[in-house]
XYZ file of C-alpha atoms in Angstrom:
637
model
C 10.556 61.041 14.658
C 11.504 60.373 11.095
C 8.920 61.422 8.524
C 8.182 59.166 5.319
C 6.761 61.409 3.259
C 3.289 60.988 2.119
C 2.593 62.467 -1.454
C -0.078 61.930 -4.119
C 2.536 59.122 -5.318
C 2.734 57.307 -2.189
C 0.081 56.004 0.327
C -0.533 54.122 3.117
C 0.123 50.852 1.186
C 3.558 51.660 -0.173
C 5.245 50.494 2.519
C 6.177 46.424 2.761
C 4.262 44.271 4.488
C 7.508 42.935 6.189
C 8.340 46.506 7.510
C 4.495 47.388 8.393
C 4.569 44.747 10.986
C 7.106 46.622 13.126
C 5.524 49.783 12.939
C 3.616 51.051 15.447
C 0.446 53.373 14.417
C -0.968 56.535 17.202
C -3.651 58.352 16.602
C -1.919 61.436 14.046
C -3.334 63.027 11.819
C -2.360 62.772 7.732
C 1.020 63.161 7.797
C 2.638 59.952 7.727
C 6.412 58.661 9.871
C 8.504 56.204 9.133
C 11.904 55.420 10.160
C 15.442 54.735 8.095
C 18.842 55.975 7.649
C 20.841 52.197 7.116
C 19.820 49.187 5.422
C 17.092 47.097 8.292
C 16.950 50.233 10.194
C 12.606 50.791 9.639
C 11.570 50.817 13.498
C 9.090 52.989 14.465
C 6.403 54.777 12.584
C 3.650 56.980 13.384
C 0.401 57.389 11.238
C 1.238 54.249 8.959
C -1.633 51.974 9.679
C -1.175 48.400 8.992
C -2.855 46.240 6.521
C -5.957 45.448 7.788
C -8.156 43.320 6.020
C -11.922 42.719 7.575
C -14.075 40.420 6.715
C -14.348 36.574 6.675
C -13.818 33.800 3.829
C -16.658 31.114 5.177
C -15.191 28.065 2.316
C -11.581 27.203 2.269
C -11.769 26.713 -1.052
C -11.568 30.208 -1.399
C -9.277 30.905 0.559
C -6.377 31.950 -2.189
C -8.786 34.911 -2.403
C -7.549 36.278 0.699
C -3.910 36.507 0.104
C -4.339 38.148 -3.657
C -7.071 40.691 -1.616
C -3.530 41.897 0.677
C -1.706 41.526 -2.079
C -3.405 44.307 -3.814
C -3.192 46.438 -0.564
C 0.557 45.735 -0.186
C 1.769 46.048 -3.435
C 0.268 49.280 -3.582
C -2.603 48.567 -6.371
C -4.898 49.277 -3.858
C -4.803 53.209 -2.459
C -7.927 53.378 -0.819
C -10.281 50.888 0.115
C -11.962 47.923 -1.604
C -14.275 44.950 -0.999
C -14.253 41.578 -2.935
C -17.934 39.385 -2.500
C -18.506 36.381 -3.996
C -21.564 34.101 -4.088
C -21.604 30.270 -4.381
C -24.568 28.206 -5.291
C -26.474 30.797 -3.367
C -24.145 31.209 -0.274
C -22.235 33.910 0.953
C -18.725 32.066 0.639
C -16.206 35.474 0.483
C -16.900 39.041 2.558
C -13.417 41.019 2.059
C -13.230 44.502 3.040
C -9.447 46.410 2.937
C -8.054 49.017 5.307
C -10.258 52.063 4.422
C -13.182 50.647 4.365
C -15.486 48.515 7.205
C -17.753 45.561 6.897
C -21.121 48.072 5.356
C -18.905 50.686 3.821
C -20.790 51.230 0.343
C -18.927 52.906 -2.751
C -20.379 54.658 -6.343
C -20.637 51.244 -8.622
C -20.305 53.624 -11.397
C -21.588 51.313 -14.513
C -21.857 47.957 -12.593
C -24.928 49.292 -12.187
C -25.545 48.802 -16.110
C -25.771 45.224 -15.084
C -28.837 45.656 -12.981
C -30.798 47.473 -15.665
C -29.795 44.830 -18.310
C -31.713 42.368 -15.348
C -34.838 43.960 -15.173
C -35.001 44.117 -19.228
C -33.870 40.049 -18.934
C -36.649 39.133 -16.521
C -39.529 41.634 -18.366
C -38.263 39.814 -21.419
C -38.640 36.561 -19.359
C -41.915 37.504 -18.211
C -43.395 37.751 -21.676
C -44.072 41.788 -21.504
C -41.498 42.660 -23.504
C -39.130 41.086 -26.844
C -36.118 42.025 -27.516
C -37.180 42.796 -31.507
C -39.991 45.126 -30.231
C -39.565 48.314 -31.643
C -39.547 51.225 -29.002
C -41.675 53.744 -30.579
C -44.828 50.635 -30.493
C -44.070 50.916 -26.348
C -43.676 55.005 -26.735
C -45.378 56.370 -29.697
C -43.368 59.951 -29.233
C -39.772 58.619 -29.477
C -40.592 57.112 -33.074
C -39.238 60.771 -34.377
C -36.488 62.301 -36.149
C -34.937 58.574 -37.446
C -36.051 56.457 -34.451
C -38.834 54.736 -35.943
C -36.747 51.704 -35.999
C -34.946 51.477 -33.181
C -35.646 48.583 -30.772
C -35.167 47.226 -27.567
C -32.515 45.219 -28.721
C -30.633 48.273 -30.169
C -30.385 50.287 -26.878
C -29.175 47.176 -24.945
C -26.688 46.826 -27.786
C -25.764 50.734 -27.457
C -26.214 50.638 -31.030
C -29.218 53.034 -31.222
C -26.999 56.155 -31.953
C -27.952 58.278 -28.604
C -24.708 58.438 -26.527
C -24.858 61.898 -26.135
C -27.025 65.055 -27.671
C -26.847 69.061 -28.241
C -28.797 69.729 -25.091
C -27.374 71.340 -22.399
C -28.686 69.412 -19.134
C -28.748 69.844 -15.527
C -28.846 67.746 -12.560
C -32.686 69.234 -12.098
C -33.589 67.278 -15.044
C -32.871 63.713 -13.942
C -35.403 64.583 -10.831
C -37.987 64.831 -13.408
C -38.557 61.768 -15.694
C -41.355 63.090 -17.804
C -38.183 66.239 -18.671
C -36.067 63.354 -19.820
C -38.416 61.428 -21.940
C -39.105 64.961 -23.902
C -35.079 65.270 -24.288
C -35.256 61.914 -25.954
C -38.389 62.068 -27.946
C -36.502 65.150 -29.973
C -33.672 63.940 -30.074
C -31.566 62.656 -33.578
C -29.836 59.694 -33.470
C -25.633 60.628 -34.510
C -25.464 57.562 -36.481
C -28.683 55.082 -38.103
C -29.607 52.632 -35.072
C -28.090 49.289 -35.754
C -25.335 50.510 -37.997
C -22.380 50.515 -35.292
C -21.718 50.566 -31.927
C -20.758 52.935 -29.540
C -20.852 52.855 -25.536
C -24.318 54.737 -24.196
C -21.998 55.391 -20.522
C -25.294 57.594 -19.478
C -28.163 57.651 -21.543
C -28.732 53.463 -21.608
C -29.634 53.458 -17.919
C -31.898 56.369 -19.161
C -33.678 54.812 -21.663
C -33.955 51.456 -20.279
C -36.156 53.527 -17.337
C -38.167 55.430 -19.750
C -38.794 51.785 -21.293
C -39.740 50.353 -18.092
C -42.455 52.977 -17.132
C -44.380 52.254 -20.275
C -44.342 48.311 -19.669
C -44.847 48.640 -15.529
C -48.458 48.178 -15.247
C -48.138 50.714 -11.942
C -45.835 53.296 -14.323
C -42.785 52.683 -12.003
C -39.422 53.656 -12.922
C -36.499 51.376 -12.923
C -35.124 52.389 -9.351
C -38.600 51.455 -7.841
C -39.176 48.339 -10.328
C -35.699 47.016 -8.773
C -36.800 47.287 -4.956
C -40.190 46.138 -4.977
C -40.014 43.253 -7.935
C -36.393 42.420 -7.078
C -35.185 43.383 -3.939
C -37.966 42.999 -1.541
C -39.587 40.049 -3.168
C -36.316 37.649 -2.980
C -35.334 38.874 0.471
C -31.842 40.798 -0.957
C -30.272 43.377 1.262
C -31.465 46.627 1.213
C -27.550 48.283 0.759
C -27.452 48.723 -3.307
C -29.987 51.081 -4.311
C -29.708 53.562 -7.565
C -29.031 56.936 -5.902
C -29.460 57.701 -2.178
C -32.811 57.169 -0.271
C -32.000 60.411 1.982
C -29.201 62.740 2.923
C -28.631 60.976 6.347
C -26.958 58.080 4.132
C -24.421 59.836 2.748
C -21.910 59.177 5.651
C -21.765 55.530 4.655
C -20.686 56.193 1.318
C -16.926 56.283 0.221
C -15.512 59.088 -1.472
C -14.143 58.450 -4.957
C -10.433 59.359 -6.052
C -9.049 60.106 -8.445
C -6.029 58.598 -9.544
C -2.897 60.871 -9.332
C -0.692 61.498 -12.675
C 2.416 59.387 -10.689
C -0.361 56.106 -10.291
C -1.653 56.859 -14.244
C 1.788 56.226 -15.331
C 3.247 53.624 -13.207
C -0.386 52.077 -13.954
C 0.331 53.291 -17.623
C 3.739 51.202 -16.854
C 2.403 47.753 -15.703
C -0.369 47.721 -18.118
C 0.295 49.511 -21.801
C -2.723 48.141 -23.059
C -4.717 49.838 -20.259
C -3.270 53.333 -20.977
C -3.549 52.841 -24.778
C -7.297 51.838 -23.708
C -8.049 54.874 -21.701
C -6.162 57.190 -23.837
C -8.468 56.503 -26.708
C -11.634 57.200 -24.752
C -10.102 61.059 -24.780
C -11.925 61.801 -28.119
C -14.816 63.986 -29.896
C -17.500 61.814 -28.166
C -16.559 61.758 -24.508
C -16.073 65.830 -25.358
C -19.407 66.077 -26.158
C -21.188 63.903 -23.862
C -19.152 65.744 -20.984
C -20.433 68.805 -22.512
C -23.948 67.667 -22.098
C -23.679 66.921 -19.051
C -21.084 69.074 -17.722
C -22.175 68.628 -14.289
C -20.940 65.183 -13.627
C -17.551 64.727 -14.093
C -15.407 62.421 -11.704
C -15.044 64.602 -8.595
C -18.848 65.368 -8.647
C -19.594 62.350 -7.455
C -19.109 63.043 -4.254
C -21.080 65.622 -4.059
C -24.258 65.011 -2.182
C -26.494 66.654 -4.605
C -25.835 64.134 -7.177
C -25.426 61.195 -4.940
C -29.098 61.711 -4.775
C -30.241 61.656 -8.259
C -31.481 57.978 -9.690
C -29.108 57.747 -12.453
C -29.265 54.017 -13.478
C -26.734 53.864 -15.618
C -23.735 55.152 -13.267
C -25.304 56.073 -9.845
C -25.906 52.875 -8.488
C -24.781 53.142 -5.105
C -24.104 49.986 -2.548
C -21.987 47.132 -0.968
C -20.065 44.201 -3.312
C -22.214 41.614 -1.094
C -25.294 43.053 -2.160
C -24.111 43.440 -5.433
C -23.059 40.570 -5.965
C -26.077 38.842 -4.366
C -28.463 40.538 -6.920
C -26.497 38.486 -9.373
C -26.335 34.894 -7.527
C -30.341 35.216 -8.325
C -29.451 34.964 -11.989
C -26.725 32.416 -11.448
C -28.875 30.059 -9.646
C -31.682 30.049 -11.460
C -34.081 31.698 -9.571
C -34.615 35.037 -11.449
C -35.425 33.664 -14.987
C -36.953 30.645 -16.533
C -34.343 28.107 -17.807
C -35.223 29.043 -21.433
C -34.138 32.561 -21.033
C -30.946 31.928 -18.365
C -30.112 29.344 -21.715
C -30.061 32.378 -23.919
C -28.216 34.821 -22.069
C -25.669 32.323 -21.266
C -25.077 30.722 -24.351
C -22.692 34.021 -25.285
C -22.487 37.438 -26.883
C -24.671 38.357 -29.323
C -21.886 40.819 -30.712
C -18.648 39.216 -30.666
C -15.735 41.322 -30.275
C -17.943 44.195 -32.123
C -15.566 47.200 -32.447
C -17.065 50.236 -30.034
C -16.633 53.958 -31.990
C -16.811 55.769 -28.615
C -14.690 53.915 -26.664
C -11.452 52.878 -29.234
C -11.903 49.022 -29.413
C -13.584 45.936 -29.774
C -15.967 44.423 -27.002
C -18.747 41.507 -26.898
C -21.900 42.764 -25.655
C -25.329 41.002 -25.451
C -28.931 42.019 -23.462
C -27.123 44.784 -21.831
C -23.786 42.810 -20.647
C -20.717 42.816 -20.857
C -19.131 39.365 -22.175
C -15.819 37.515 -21.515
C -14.538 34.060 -20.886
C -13.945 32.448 -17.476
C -10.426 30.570 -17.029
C -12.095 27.380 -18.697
C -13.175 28.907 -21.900
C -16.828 29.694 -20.739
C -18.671 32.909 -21.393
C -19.586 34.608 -18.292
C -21.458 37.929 -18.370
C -21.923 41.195 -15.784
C -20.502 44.636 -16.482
C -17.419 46.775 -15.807
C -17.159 50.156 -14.065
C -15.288 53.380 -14.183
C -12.218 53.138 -11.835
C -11.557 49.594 -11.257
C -15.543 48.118 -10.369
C -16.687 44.878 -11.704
C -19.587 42.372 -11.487
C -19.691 39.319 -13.125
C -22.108 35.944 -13.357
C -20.967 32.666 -14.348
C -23.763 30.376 -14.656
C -22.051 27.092 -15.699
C -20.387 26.878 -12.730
C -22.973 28.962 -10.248
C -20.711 31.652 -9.351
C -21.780 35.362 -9.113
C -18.858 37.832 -7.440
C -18.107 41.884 -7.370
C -15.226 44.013 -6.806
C -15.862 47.775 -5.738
C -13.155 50.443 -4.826
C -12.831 53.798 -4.210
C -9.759 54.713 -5.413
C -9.953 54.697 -9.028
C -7.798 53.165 -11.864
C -7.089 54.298 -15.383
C -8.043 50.600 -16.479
C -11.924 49.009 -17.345
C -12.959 45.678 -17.158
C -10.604 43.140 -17.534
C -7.418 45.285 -17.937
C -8.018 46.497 -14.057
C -5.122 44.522 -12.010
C -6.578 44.683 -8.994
C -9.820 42.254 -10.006
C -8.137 40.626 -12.396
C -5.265 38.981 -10.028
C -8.365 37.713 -7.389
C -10.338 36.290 -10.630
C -7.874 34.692 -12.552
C -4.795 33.973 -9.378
C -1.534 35.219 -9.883
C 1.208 32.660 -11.032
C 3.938 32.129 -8.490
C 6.660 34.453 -9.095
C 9.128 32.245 -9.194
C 7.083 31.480 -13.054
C 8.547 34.879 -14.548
C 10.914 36.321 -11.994
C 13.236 34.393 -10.248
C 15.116 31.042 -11.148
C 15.762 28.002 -8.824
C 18.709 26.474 -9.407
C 22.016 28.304 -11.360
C 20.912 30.075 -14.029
C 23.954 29.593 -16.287
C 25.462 26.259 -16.887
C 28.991 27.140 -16.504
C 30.936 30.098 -14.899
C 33.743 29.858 -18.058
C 31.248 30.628 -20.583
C 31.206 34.095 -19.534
C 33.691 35.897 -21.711
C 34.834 39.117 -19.776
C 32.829 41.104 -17.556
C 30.941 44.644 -19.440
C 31.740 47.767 -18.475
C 29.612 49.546 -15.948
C 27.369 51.984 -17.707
C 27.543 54.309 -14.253
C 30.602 55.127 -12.960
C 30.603 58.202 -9.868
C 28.196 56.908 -7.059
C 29.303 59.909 -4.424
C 27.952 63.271 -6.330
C 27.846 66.519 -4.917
C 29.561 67.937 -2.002
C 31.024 64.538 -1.146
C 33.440 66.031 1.593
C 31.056 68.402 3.027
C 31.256 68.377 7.152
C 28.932 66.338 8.972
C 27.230 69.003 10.642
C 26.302 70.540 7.417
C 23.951 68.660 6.001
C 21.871 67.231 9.031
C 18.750 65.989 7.244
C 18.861 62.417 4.870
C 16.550 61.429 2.411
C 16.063 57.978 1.076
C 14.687 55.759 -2.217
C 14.002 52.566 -1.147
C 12.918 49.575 -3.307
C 9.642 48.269 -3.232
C 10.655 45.066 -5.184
C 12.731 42.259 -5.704
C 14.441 42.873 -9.269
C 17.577 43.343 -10.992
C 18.413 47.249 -11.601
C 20.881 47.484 -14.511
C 23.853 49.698 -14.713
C 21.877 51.744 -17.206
C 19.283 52.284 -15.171
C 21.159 53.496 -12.024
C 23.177 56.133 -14.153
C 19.906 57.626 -15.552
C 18.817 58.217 -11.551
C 21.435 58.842 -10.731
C 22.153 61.786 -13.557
C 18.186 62.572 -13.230
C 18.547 63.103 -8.961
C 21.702 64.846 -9.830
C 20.688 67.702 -12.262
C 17.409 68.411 -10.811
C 19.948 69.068 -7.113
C 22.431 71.018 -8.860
C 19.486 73.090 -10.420
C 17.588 73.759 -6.728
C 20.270 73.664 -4.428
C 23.750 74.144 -5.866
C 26.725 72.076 -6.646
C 27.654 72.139 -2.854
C 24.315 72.387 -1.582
C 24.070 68.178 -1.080
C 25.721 65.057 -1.054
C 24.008 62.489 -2.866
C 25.223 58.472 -2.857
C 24.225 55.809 -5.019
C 23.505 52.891 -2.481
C 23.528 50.007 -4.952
C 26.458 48.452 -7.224
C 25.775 46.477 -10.153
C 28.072 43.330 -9.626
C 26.161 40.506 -11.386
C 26.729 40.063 -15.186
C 23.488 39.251 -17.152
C 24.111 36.785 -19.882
C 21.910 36.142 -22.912
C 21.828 33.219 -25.355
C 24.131 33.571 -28.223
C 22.187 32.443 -30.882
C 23.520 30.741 -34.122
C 22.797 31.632 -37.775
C 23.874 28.914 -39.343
C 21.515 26.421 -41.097
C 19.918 23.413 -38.595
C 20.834 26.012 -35.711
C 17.923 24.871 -33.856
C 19.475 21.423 -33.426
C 22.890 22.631 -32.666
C 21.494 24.337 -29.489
C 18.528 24.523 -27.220
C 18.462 27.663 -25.387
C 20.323 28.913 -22.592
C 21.388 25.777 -20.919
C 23.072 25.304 -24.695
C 24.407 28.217 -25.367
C 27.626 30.322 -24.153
C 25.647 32.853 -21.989
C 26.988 36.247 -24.316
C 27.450 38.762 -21.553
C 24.881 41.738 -21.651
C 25.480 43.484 -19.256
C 25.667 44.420 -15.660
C 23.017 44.230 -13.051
C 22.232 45.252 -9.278
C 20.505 42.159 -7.414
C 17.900 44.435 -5.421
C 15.603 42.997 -2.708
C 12.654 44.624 -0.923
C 13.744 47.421 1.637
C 17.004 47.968 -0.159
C 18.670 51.859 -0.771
C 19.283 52.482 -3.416
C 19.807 56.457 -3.242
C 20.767 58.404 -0.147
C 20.820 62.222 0.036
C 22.131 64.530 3.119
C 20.615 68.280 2.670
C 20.292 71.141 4.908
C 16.633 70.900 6.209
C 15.046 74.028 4.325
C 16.085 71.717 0.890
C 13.670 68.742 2.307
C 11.446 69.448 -0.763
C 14.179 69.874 -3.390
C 15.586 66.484 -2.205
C 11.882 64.245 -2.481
C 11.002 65.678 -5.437
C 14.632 65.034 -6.987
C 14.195 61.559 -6.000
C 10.503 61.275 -7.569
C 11.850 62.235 -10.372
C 14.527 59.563 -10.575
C 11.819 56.939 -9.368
C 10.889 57.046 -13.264
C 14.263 55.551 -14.310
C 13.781 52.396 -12.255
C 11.310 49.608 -12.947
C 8.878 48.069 -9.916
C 8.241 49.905 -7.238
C 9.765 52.617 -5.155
C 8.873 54.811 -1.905
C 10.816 57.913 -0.181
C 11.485 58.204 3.115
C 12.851 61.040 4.994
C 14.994 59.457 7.685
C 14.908 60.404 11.309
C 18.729 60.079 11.791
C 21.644 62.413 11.519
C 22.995 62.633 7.942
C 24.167 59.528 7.118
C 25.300 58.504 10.674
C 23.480 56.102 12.688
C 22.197 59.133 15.127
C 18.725 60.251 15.682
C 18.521 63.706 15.254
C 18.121 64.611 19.502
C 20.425 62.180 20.398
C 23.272 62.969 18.065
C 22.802 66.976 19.064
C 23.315 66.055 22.940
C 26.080 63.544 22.584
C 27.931 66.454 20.275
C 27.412 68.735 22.866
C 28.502 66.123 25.673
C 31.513 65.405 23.240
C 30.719 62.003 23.169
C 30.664 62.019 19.490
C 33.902 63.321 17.290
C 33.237 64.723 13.457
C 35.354 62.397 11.302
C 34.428 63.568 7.617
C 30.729 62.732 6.539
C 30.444 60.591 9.667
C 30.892 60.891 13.177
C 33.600 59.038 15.490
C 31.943 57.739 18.838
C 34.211 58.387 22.309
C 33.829 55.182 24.263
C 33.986 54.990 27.981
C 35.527 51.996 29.808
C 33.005 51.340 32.303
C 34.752 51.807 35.794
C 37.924 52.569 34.299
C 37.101 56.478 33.427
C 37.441 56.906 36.977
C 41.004 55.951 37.433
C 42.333 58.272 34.869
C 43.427 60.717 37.771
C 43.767 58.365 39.951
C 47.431 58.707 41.923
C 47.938 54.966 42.280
């Protein structure tokens, strides 16, 4: 059985949908088998589930949605599990669930659940019991202290009231006990004068907002209880969102968060700059210190049951994308808040692209939301969360949807691929990958043909026996791109050193599978005056020659290696290394065959011992037999 090797770097997903439909999938445990040793030759696999996708899409309409939900599964943006719900003009039109997960699998919603608290301000607000202009120490005389005389409602749902974080050490004990909170508050000093900047409140908001809440709740209930009984139970929602866990015995419905892997931060890093650039400049002085205060809930804690109890509104909201995103179709419809206050909310930010000090750049926030623009222009509102989550409400057109996951991204909000490519579509690929028709108007204008930047595509012990190296390890492409000559010889010189290093100079033979044949022209621009109506682009120009290319499709080698077997790990993590020379996607598979022969493993040994099979170099010469005629050899006649 041929193993494909299952590191943090690749997962279930990584392998094409194309080949995942011949593989077969028994009951094994983590280890993961898949077959290959020659191009087409992915059989049979063992622990490589397919892409299974649950759940039903009731309008056709929607039904786009589906294919960019595998999508995100196939293409690997999608390690874990996920769910996609969306609600339209009050129905239930889209119920996706992926592979991991099953139809009431509920996840962290991290600070989606932001969005919730910013509804029960909206509809106490609506309700006349509170303004946004009210000042908090009128509501709760003991916070006006230490510079927060001022501060209003309107400043905490802005996260401009300077309390992202303070010097008090706290402990998980302390969010079981609100009236501890409120003290930690009341003495508390604002880091910068409320209303003078912004900066992202990622656990105290959810904390205030509650503290808020009790003093305006005529029965002294906290937001958590305010949501069920005023929200939840009154409209007839379902009962799977809730903020922290009702009891232990729930906790086996929950998913458990990962963390994304340093090999998924940078090929993340690699499709998206402007996510990494994002998430590298929340690493500063402020996240320090509110980690520091509350040192106890870093990413991996959240699976710990302990803290999967505490009520934590601003990050421990805990539930399904339908229910989420049913919450929300209240406010989209209507039926939460009067049209006057739905109006307001609507209308747009109230800070418009309002640069955030704690989080690195600029954001449009209003009555605790998040804002950005739907495809047509219009302002839609919700709220992002850690890892990939998202919520959003688009009232002009009646739409409220959610996207939860498990497996966690580097990217927020918009920036996160996986929710952005089911909101938005993804453009044909044909729009920025392939052409149609002949790229280049005429063969002749192509001057001479570059040089090859690599050069040696057999490295190693190139002559070594067959018998000597029995195990083969592959790279195989994950995408349908051009590799460049440049590119190849950096793999190939990466794979090369890190062998030579590990396991000798003659401890491996190493191939590079792919050629680069096709020259890549570019337009050969004039600098002469009116140049822009002497040509007009490529189909104008002479086509300069550039370079030279590799025409790669999915499932393609590109490097081979044949090892002895106790240099298995020497030979994937050579070719992880080398993955980082290539663009797209990649995956490593450690074949099942022979060296570089055609042989499984068992039946190469027996047919060498029944001399059926000849060495002949790095490959192996099979003996035929002629049927009936083997048994005249000796025949007398």
């Amino acid at each position: 059985m041929i193993r494909l090797y299952k590191a943090s770097f690749l997962g279930f997903s990584g392998i094409p949908a194309r080949f995942q439909q011949m593989l077969r999938s028994p009951r094994r445990e983590d280890k993961s088998f898949a077959t290959s040793s020659i191009r087409g030759d992915m059989q049979e696999a063992a622990g490589c589930p397919l892409v299974h996708i649950g759940g039903p899409v009731f309008d056709e309409r929607f039904s786009d949605v589906l294919v960019t939900f595998r999508q995100n599964f196939e293409e690997s943006l999608e390690s874990e599990g996920a769910a996609f719900s969306v609600f339209f003009e009050g129905r239930l039109v889209v119920d996706l669930y992926g592979v991991l997960w099953g139809e009431n699998t509920r996840s962290i919603l991290f600070s989606t659940s932001k969005s919730i608290c910013a509804i029960v301000v909206v509809k106490l607000v609506d309700e006349g019991r509170l303004s946004y202009d009210d000042k908090v120490a009128t509501l709760w005389p003991e916070f006006g202290q230490n510079g927060k005389e001022n501060t209003t409602i309107r400043h905490i749902c802005l996260h401009q009231a300077g309390l992202p974080y303070q010097s008090v050490i706290t402990t998980a004990d302390d969010f079981k006990n609100p009236q501890r909170i409120a003290e930690l508050f009341e003495s508390a000093t604002p880091i910068w004068e409320p209303g003078s900047q912004v900066g992202y409140h990622a656990l105290s908001i959810g904390l205030l907002i509650d503290q808020i809440v009790r003093r305006v709740d005529a029965r002294s209930r906290g937001i958590a209880e305010y949501f069920k009984e005023e929200i939840q139970s009154k409209y007839g929602l379902l009962s799977e969102i809730s903020f922290g866990l009702g009891n232990k015995s729930e906790n086996g419905s929950v998913a458990v968060v990962k963390q994304a892997s340093e090999e998924e931060v940078v090929e993340e890093g690699r499709r998206n700059p402007e996510a990494l650039r994002r998430w590298n400049l929340g690493d500063n002085h402020h996240n320090a210190e509110l980690y520091r205060q509350f040192h106890w809930i870093t990413t991996k804690d959240y699976n710990k049951i302990e803290n999967r109890l505490l009520p934590m509104p601003s990050n421990m909201g805990i539930g399904t994308a339908r229910a989420l995103a049913q919450v929300h179709s209240l406010v989209a419809n209507g039926e939460l808040f009067g049209s006057d206050t739905l109006a307001m909310i609507s209308s747009g930010p109230e800070l418009l692209e309002e640069f955030d000090v704690i989080n690195g750049y600029a954001e449009s926030k209003g009555y605790g939301f998040q804002f950005t623009k739907n495809p047509k222009g219009q302002w839609i509102f919700g709220h992002s969360g850690f890892g990939g989550q998202n919520v959003r409400v688009d009232v002009h057109n009646r739409l409220a949807y959610a996207y939860i996951c498990n497996g966690l991204k580097i990217s927020d909000a918009d920036m996160v691929e996986t929710f952005t490519s089911i909101k938005m579509g993804r453009r044909p690929a044909r729009c920025y990958r392939y052409i149609k028709n002949k790229p280049y108007p005429k063969s002749r204008f192509c001057r001479g043909v570059p040089d090859p930047k690599i050069r040696i595509f057999d490295l190693g012990r190139k002559k070594a026996n067959v018998d000597e190296f029995p195990l083969c390890v592959h790279m195989i492409s994950n995408e349908r791109e051009h590799l460049s000559s440049e590119a190849l010889e950096a793999a190939r010189i990466c794979a090369n050193k890190y062998m030579v290093k590990n396991c000798g100079k003659d401890g491996f033979h190493m191939r590079v599978r792919k050629h680069p044949y096709h020259v890549v022209r570019i337009n050969k621009m004039l600098s002469c005056a009116g140049a822009d109506r002497l040509q007009t682009g490529m189909r104008g120009a002479y086509g300069k020659p550039q370079g030279l290319v590799a025409r790669v499709d999915i499932g393609d080698f590109l490097l081979s290696v044949r090892v002895r077997d106790q240099n298995e790990e020497h030979a994937i993590e050579a070719f992880r290394r080398a993955k980082f020379k290539f663009p797209g996607r990649q995956f490593i598979v450690v074949s099942r065959k022979w060296g570089f022969t055609k042989w499984d493993r068992a039946d190469y040994e027996r047919m060498r011992e029944e001399g059926r099979l000849v060495s002949d170099g790095v490959n192996v010469q099979y003996v035929r037999e002629h049927g009936p005629l083997s048994k005249w050899v000796n025949n007398p006649i």
